Amino acid sequence: DDTNYVSSQKLNTYTWPTRKIANAIVMKFDLSALPAGAVIQQATLNLAQVQRDAVADTYSVRAQKIVGINPQIARATGTTADGTIAWTSNLCCSNNVPLAQADLSVPYDVQLLTAAPGWKTWSITSMAQEWKSDPATNFGVLLNADALKPRDRYRFFASTENTDPSLRPFLKVIFSADRITAA
């Protein structure tokens, strides 16, 4: 739909109806503060799961690189990347809302999330290194709902707007940098 949830306290992955993606999470991280020549050794995306559906099984959430269209997080919706430019049309999702599904790479990581609350992590090291090597390709990461689940299944995570700052999402990056020595 044309809703942007940027001011919400929760980030949602939601399946509705059966085997259809109804919500996905789009995030971008600015790596420009890393020194020139930095080599990313590890990049881990961390989200605090704060709510889930009533079924105590696993829920698969894929971390995929957004390609081809650069979203503006404050204006992105299920139909547009920035309030104007449409995501590539596809039929995968609830009510045929594109949700960027045709503008994604193959998954960089897939996590089977349990019903237990707490921190969930995705390894996106190679994605972050690609962004560092070519910043013009940093269009963000999308965390996808589980398209194999029946309707009304979900995992919710704390957003950057969450009232508890200790639960806000973050990208942990470990890198090495070339050292310049004086002669």
PDB file of C-alpha atoms in Angstrom:
ATOM      1  CA  ASP A   1       0.000   0.000   0.000  1.00  0.00           C
ATOM      2  CA  ASP A   2       0.998   3.647   0.059  1.00  0.00           C
ATOM      3  CA  THR A   3       1.789   3.708   3.776  1.00  0.00           C
ATOM      4  CA  ASN A   4       5.192   4.656   5.132  1.00  0.00           C
ATOM      5  CA  TYR A   5       5.842   3.420   8.659  1.00  0.00           C
ATOM      6  CA  VAL A   6       9.058   5.396   9.245  1.00  0.00           C
ATOM      7  CA  SER A   7       7.701   6.965  12.455  1.00  0.00           C
ATOM      8  CA  SER A   8       6.381   3.679  13.858  1.00  0.00           C
ATOM      9  CA  GLN A   9       7.988   2.098  16.919  1.00  0.00           C
ATOM     10  CA  LYS A  10       7.923  -1.310  15.206  1.00  0.00           C
ATOM     11  CA  LEU A  11       9.308  -2.780  11.989  1.00  0.00           C
ATOM     12  CA  ASN A  12       7.003  -5.443  10.583  1.00  0.00           C
ATOM     13  CA  THR A  13       7.368  -8.628   8.594  1.00  0.00           C
ATOM     14  CA  TYR A  14       3.852  -9.925   7.960  1.00  0.00           C
ATOM     15  CA  THR A  15       2.291 -12.720   5.910  1.00  0.00           C
ATOM     16  CA  TRP A  16      -1.233 -12.072   4.587  1.00  0.00           C
ATOM     17  CA  PRO A  17      -3.159 -13.775   3.097  1.00  0.00           C
ATOM     18  CA  THR A  18      -1.734 -17.286   3.066  1.00  0.00           C
ATOM     19  CA  ARG A  19       1.702 -17.437   1.393  1.00  0.00           C
ATOM     20  CA  LYS A  20       1.745 -13.738   0.482  1.00  0.00           C
ATOM     21  CA  ILE A  21       4.148 -11.072   1.717  1.00  0.00           C
ATOM     22  CA  ALA A  22       2.192  -8.165   3.219  1.00  0.00           C
ATOM     23  CA  ASN A  23       5.005  -6.222   4.929  1.00  0.00           C
ATOM     24  CA  ALA A  24       8.771  -6.051   4.540  1.00  0.00           C
ATOM     25  CA  ILE A  25      11.445  -3.942   6.209  1.00  0.00           C
ATOM     26  CA  VAL A  26      13.702  -1.578   4.243  1.00  0.00           C
ATOM     27  CA  MET A  27      16.803  -0.167   5.943  1.00  0.00           C
ATOM     28  CA  LYS A  28      19.849   1.796   4.803  1.00  0.00           C
ATOM     29  CA  PHE A  29      23.184   2.248   6.545  1.00  0.00           C
ATOM     30  CA  ASP A  30      25.714   4.977   5.763  1.00  0.00           C
ATOM     31  CA  LEU A  31      29.216   3.473   5.642  1.00  0.00           C
ATOM     32  CA  SER A  32      30.957   6.703   4.622  1.00  0.00           C
ATOM     33  CA  ALA A  33      32.548   7.085   8.069  1.00  0.00           C
ATOM     34  CA  LEU A  34      34.713   4.020   7.423  1.00  0.00           C
ATOM     35  CA  PRO A  35      38.226   4.955   6.292  1.00  0.00           C
ATOM     36  CA  ALA A  36      39.211   4.775   2.631  1.00  0.00           C
ATOM     37  CA  GLY A  37      40.511   1.311   1.830  1.00  0.00           C
ATOM     38  CA  ALA A  38      38.676  -0.305   4.756  1.00  0.00           C
ATOM     39  CA  VAL A  39      38.051  -4.018   4.317  1.00  0.00           C
ATOM     40  CA  ILE A  40      34.912  -5.208   6.056  1.00  0.00           C
ATOM     41  CA  GLN A  41      35.634  -8.417   7.938  1.00  0.00           C
ATOM     42  CA  GLN A  42      32.172  -8.795   9.433  1.00  0.00           C
ATOM     43  CA  ALA A  43      28.868  -6.918   9.191  1.00  0.00           C
ATOM     44  CA  THR A  44      25.989  -8.084  11.345  1.00  0.00           C
ATOM     45  CA  LEU A  45      22.494  -6.616  11.188  1.00  0.00           C
ATOM     46  CA  ASN A  46      20.880  -6.694  14.653  1.00  0.00           C
ATOM     47  CA  LEU A  47      17.152  -6.291  15.345  1.00  0.00           C
ATOM     48  CA  ALA A  48      15.292  -6.802  18.624  1.00  0.00           C
ATOM     49  CA  GLN A  49      12.223  -8.987  18.135  1.00  0.00           C
ATOM     50  CA  VAL A  50       9.528  -7.448  20.328  1.00  0.00           C
ATOM     51  CA  GLN A  51       6.337  -9.183  19.161  1.00  0.00           C
ATOM     52  CA  ARG A  52       5.240 -12.287  17.254  1.00  0.00           C
ATOM     53  CA  ASP A  53       2.186 -14.224  16.201  1.00  0.00           C
ATOM     54  CA  ALA A  54       0.624 -16.857  18.471  1.00  0.00           C
ATOM     55  CA  VAL A  55       2.240 -19.880  16.777  1.00  0.00           C
ATOM     56  CA  ALA A  56       5.420 -21.095  18.464  1.00  0.00           C
ATOM     57  CA  ASP A  57       7.364 -22.209  15.395  1.00  0.00           C
ATOM     58  CA  THR A  58      10.033 -20.651  13.214  1.00  0.00           C
ATOM     59  CA  TYR A  59       9.484 -17.794  10.762  1.00  0.00           C
ATOM     60  CA  SER A  60      11.958 -17.373   7.909  1.00  0.00           C
ATOM     61  CA  VAL A  61      13.258 -13.830   7.294  1.00  0.00           C
ATOM     62  CA  ARG A  62      15.572 -13.211   4.332  1.00  0.00           C
ATOM     63  CA  ALA A  63      18.053 -10.312   4.139  1.00  0.00           C
ATOM     64  CA  GLN A  64      18.255  -9.153   0.517  1.00  0.00           C
ATOM     65  CA  LYS A  65      20.115  -6.306  -1.159  1.00  0.00           C
ATOM     66  CA  ILE A  66      17.956  -3.731  -2.951  1.00  0.00           C
ATOM     67  CA  VAL A  67      19.172  -3.299  -6.541  1.00  0.00           C
ATOM     68  CA  GLY A  68      18.276  -0.946  -9.370  1.00  0.00           C
ATOM     69  CA  ILE A  69      16.107   1.495  -7.422  1.00  0.00           C
ATOM     70  CA  ASN A  70      17.390   3.711  -4.608  1.00  0.00           C
ATOM     71  CA  PRO A  71      14.698   4.178  -1.947  1.00  0.00           C
ATOM     72  CA  GLN A  72      14.318   7.237   0.234  1.00  0.00           C
ATOM     73  CA  ILE A  73      13.446   5.667   3.567  1.00  0.00           C
ATOM     74  CA  ALA A  74      11.364   8.615   4.775  1.00  0.00           C
ATOM     75  CA  ARG A  75       9.156   8.426   1.661  1.00  0.00           C
ATOM     76  CA  ALA A  76       9.257   4.772   0.552  1.00  0.00           C
ATOM     77  CA  THR A  77       6.028   2.756   0.511  1.00  0.00           C
ATOM     78  CA  GLY A  78       4.965  -0.627  -0.768  1.00  0.00           C
ATOM     79  CA  THR A  79       4.292   0.867  -4.186  1.00  0.00           C
ATOM     80  CA  THR A  80       7.061   3.472  -4.548  1.00  0.00           C
ATOM     81  CA  ALA A  81      10.707   3.781  -3.557  1.00  0.00           C
ATOM     82  CA  ASP A  82      10.483   7.504  -2.859  1.00  0.00           C
ATOM     83  CA  GLY A  83       6.858   8.598  -3.120  1.00  0.00           C
ATOM     84  CA  THR A  84       7.154   8.897  -6.933  1.00  0.00           C
ATOM     85  CA  ILE A  85       9.341   6.180  -8.518  1.00  0.00           C
ATOM     86  CA  ALA A  86       7.460   2.874  -8.563  1.00  0.00           C
ATOM     87  CA  TRP A  87       9.009  -0.394  -7.504  1.00  0.00           C
ATOM     88  CA  THR A  88       9.150  -2.861 -10.408  1.00  0.00           C
ATOM     89  CA  SER A  89       5.727  -4.445 -10.859  1.00  0.00           C
ATOM     90  CA  ASN A  90       5.278  -8.071  -9.739  1.00  0.00           C
ATOM     91  CA  LEU A  91       2.506 -10.319  -8.465  1.00  0.00           C
ATOM     92  CA  CYS A  92       4.144 -11.802  -5.391  1.00  0.00           C
ATOM     93  CA  CYS A  93       2.549  -9.862  -2.614  1.00  0.00           C
ATOM     94  CA  SER A  94      -0.733  -9.148  -0.877  1.00  0.00           C
ATOM     95  CA  ASN A  95      -3.072  -7.123  -3.143  1.00  0.00           C
ATOM     96  CA  ASN A  96      -0.313  -7.152  -5.820  1.00  0.00           C
ATOM     97  CA  VAL A  97       1.584  -4.370  -4.010  1.00  0.00           C
ATOM     98  CA  PRO A  98       5.170  -4.735  -5.363  1.00  0.00           C
ATOM     99  CA  LEU A  99       7.024  -4.276  -2.025  1.00  0.00           C
ATOM    100  CA  ALA A 100      10.330  -4.057  -3.965  1.00  0.00           C
ATOM    101  CA  GLN A 101      10.259  -7.825  -4.578  1.00  0.00           C
ATOM    102  CA  ALA A 102      11.419  -7.537  -8.211  1.00  0.00           C
ATOM    103  CA  ASP A 103      14.201  -5.139  -7.144  1.00  0.00           C
ATOM    104  CA  LEU A 104      16.080  -7.549  -4.882  1.00  0.00           C
ATOM    105  CA  SER A 105      19.169  -9.715  -5.018  1.00  0.00           C
ATOM    106  CA  VAL A 106      19.190 -13.321  -3.963  1.00  0.00           C
ATOM    107  CA  PRO A 107      19.240 -13.586  -0.153  1.00  0.00           C
ATOM    108  CA  TYR A 108      22.565 -12.807   1.513  1.00  0.00           C
ATOM    109  CA  ASP A 109      21.336 -14.448   4.717  1.00  0.00           C
ATOM    110  CA  VAL A 110      18.187 -16.263   5.861  1.00  0.00           C
ATOM    111  CA  GLN A 111      17.330 -16.651   9.521  1.00  0.00           C
ATOM    112  CA  LEU A 112      14.717 -18.998  10.961  1.00  0.00           C
ATOM    113  CA  LEU A 113      13.412 -16.884  13.827  1.00  0.00           C
ATOM    114  CA  THR A 114      11.932 -18.589  16.833  1.00  0.00           C
ATOM    115  CA  ALA A 115       9.006 -17.214  18.791  1.00  0.00           C
ATOM    116  CA  ALA A 116      11.338 -16.103  21.599  1.00  0.00           C
ATOM    117  CA  PRO A 117      11.788 -12.354  21.976  1.00  0.00           C
ATOM    118  CA  GLY A 118      15.261 -10.865  21.864  1.00  0.00           C
ATOM    119  CA  TRP A 119      18.039 -10.020  19.436  1.00  0.00           C
ATOM    120  CA  LYS A 120      18.004 -11.573  15.978  1.00  0.00           C
ATOM    121  CA  THR A 121      20.994 -11.223  13.644  1.00  0.00           C
ATOM    122  CA  TRP A 122      21.754 -11.495   9.938  1.00  0.00           C
ATOM    123  CA  SER A 123      25.232 -11.697   8.449  1.00  0.00           C
ATOM    124  CA  ILE A 124      25.489  -9.193   5.600  1.00  0.00           C
ATOM    125  CA  THR A 125      29.289  -8.934   5.394  1.00  0.00           C
ATOM    126  CA  SER A 126      29.600  -9.248   1.623  1.00  0.00           C
ATOM    127  CA  MET A 127      26.686  -6.829   1.078  1.00  0.00           C
ATOM    128  CA  ALA A 128      28.325  -4.203   3.306  1.00  0.00           C
ATOM    129  CA  GLN A 129      31.676  -4.689   1.544  1.00  0.00           C
ATOM    130  CA  GLU A 130      29.946  -4.157  -1.798  1.00  0.00           C
ATOM    131  CA  TRP A 131      28.433  -0.922  -0.458  1.00  0.00           C
ATOM    132  CA  LYS A 132      31.825   0.211   0.850  1.00  0.00           C
ATOM    133  CA  SER A 133      33.574  -0.633  -2.433  1.00  0.00           C
ATOM    134  CA  ASP A 134      30.905   1.124  -4.532  1.00  0.00           C
ATOM    135  CA  PRO A 135      28.832   3.536  -2.399  1.00  0.00           C
ATOM    136  CA  ALA A 136      26.642   4.409  -5.403  1.00  0.00           C
ATOM    137  CA  THR A 137      25.127   0.896  -5.151  1.00  0.00           C
ATOM    138  CA  ASN A 138      24.096   1.259  -1.500  1.00  0.00           C
ATOM    139  CA  PHE A 139      20.334   1.141  -1.967  1.00  0.00           C
ATOM    140  CA  GLY A 140      19.806  -0.659   1.348  1.00  0.00           C
ATOM    141  CA  VAL A 141      18.726  -4.027   2.644  1.00  0.00           C
ATOM    142  CA  LEU A 142      15.242  -5.510   2.723  1.00  0.00           C
ATOM    143  CA  LEU A 143      14.120  -8.029   5.347  1.00  0.00           C
ATOM    144  CA  ASN A 144      11.369 -10.127   3.841  1.00  0.00           C
ATOM    145  CA  ALA A 145       8.308 -11.728   5.395  1.00  0.00           C
ATOM    146  CA  ASP A 146       7.949 -15.515   5.228  1.00  0.00           C
ATOM    147  CA  ALA A 147       6.018 -16.247   2.019  1.00  0.00           C
ATOM    148  CA  LEU A 148       5.600 -19.905   2.967  1.00  0.00           C
ATOM    149  CA  LYS A 149       3.456 -19.258   6.034  1.00  0.00           C
ATOM    150  CA  PRO A 150      -0.326 -19.172   6.331  1.00  0.00           C
ATOM    151  CA  ARG A 151      -2.121 -15.859   6.852  1.00  0.00           C
ATOM    152  CA  ASP A 152      -1.679 -13.629   9.883  1.00  0.00           C
ATOM    153  CA  ARG A 153       1.850 -14.773  10.694  1.00  0.00           C
ATOM    154  CA  TYR A 154       4.509 -12.217  11.648  1.00  0.00           C
ATOM    155  CA  ARG A 155       7.579 -11.052  13.512  1.00  0.00           C
ATOM    156  CA  PHE A 156       7.834  -7.441  14.728  1.00  0.00           C
ATOM    157  CA  PHE A 157      11.069  -5.692  15.681  1.00  0.00           C
ATOM    158  CA  ALA A 158      11.913  -2.467  17.502  1.00  0.00           C
ATOM    159  CA  SER A 159      12.546   0.436  15.114  1.00  0.00           C
ATOM    160  CA  THR A 160      14.846   3.441  15.379  1.00  0.00           C
ATOM    161  CA  GLU A 161      11.811   5.254  16.832  1.00  0.00           C
ATOM    162  CA  ASN A 162      11.353   2.773  19.694  1.00  0.00           C
ATOM    163  CA  THR A 163      11.033   4.477  23.084  1.00  0.00           C
ATOM    164  CA  ASP A 164      13.711   2.135  24.465  1.00  0.00           C
ATOM    165  CA  PRO A 165      16.990   3.145  22.766  1.00  0.00           C
ATOM    166  CA  SER A 166      18.638  -0.131  23.831  1.00  0.00           C
ATOM    167  CA  LEU A 167      16.268  -2.034  21.488  1.00  0.00           C
ATOM    168  CA  ARG A 168      16.887   0.019  18.336  1.00  0.00           C
ATOM    169  CA  PRO A 169      18.347  -1.784  15.297  1.00  0.00           C
ATOM    170  CA  PHE A 170      22.011  -1.455  14.419  1.00  0.00           C
ATOM    171  CA  LEU A 171      24.631  -2.676  11.994  1.00  0.00           C
ATOM    172  CA  LYS A 172      27.817  -3.871  13.686  1.00  0.00           C
ATOM    173  CA  VAL A 173      30.795  -3.588  11.343  1.00  0.00           C
ATOM    174  CA  ILE A 174      34.262  -4.991  12.028  1.00  0.00           C
ATOM    175  CA  PHE A 175      36.860  -3.821   9.540  1.00  0.00           C
ATOM    176  CA  SER A 176      40.563  -3.532   8.931  1.00  0.00           C
ATOM    177  CA  ALA A 177      42.193  -0.510   7.380  1.00  0.00           C
ATOM    178  CA  ASP A 178      45.481   0.038   5.633  1.00  0.00           C
ATOM    179  CA  ARG A 179      47.899   1.855   7.873  1.00  0.00           C
ATOM    180  CA  ILE A 180      49.942   4.646   6.456  1.00  0.00           C
ATOM    181  CA  THR A 181      53.424   4.747   7.859  1.00  0.00           C
ATOM    182  CA  ALA A 182      55.679   7.793   7.815  1.00  0.00           C
ATOM    183  CA  ALA A 183      59.039   7.317   6.190  1.00  0.00           C
TER     184      ALA A 183
END
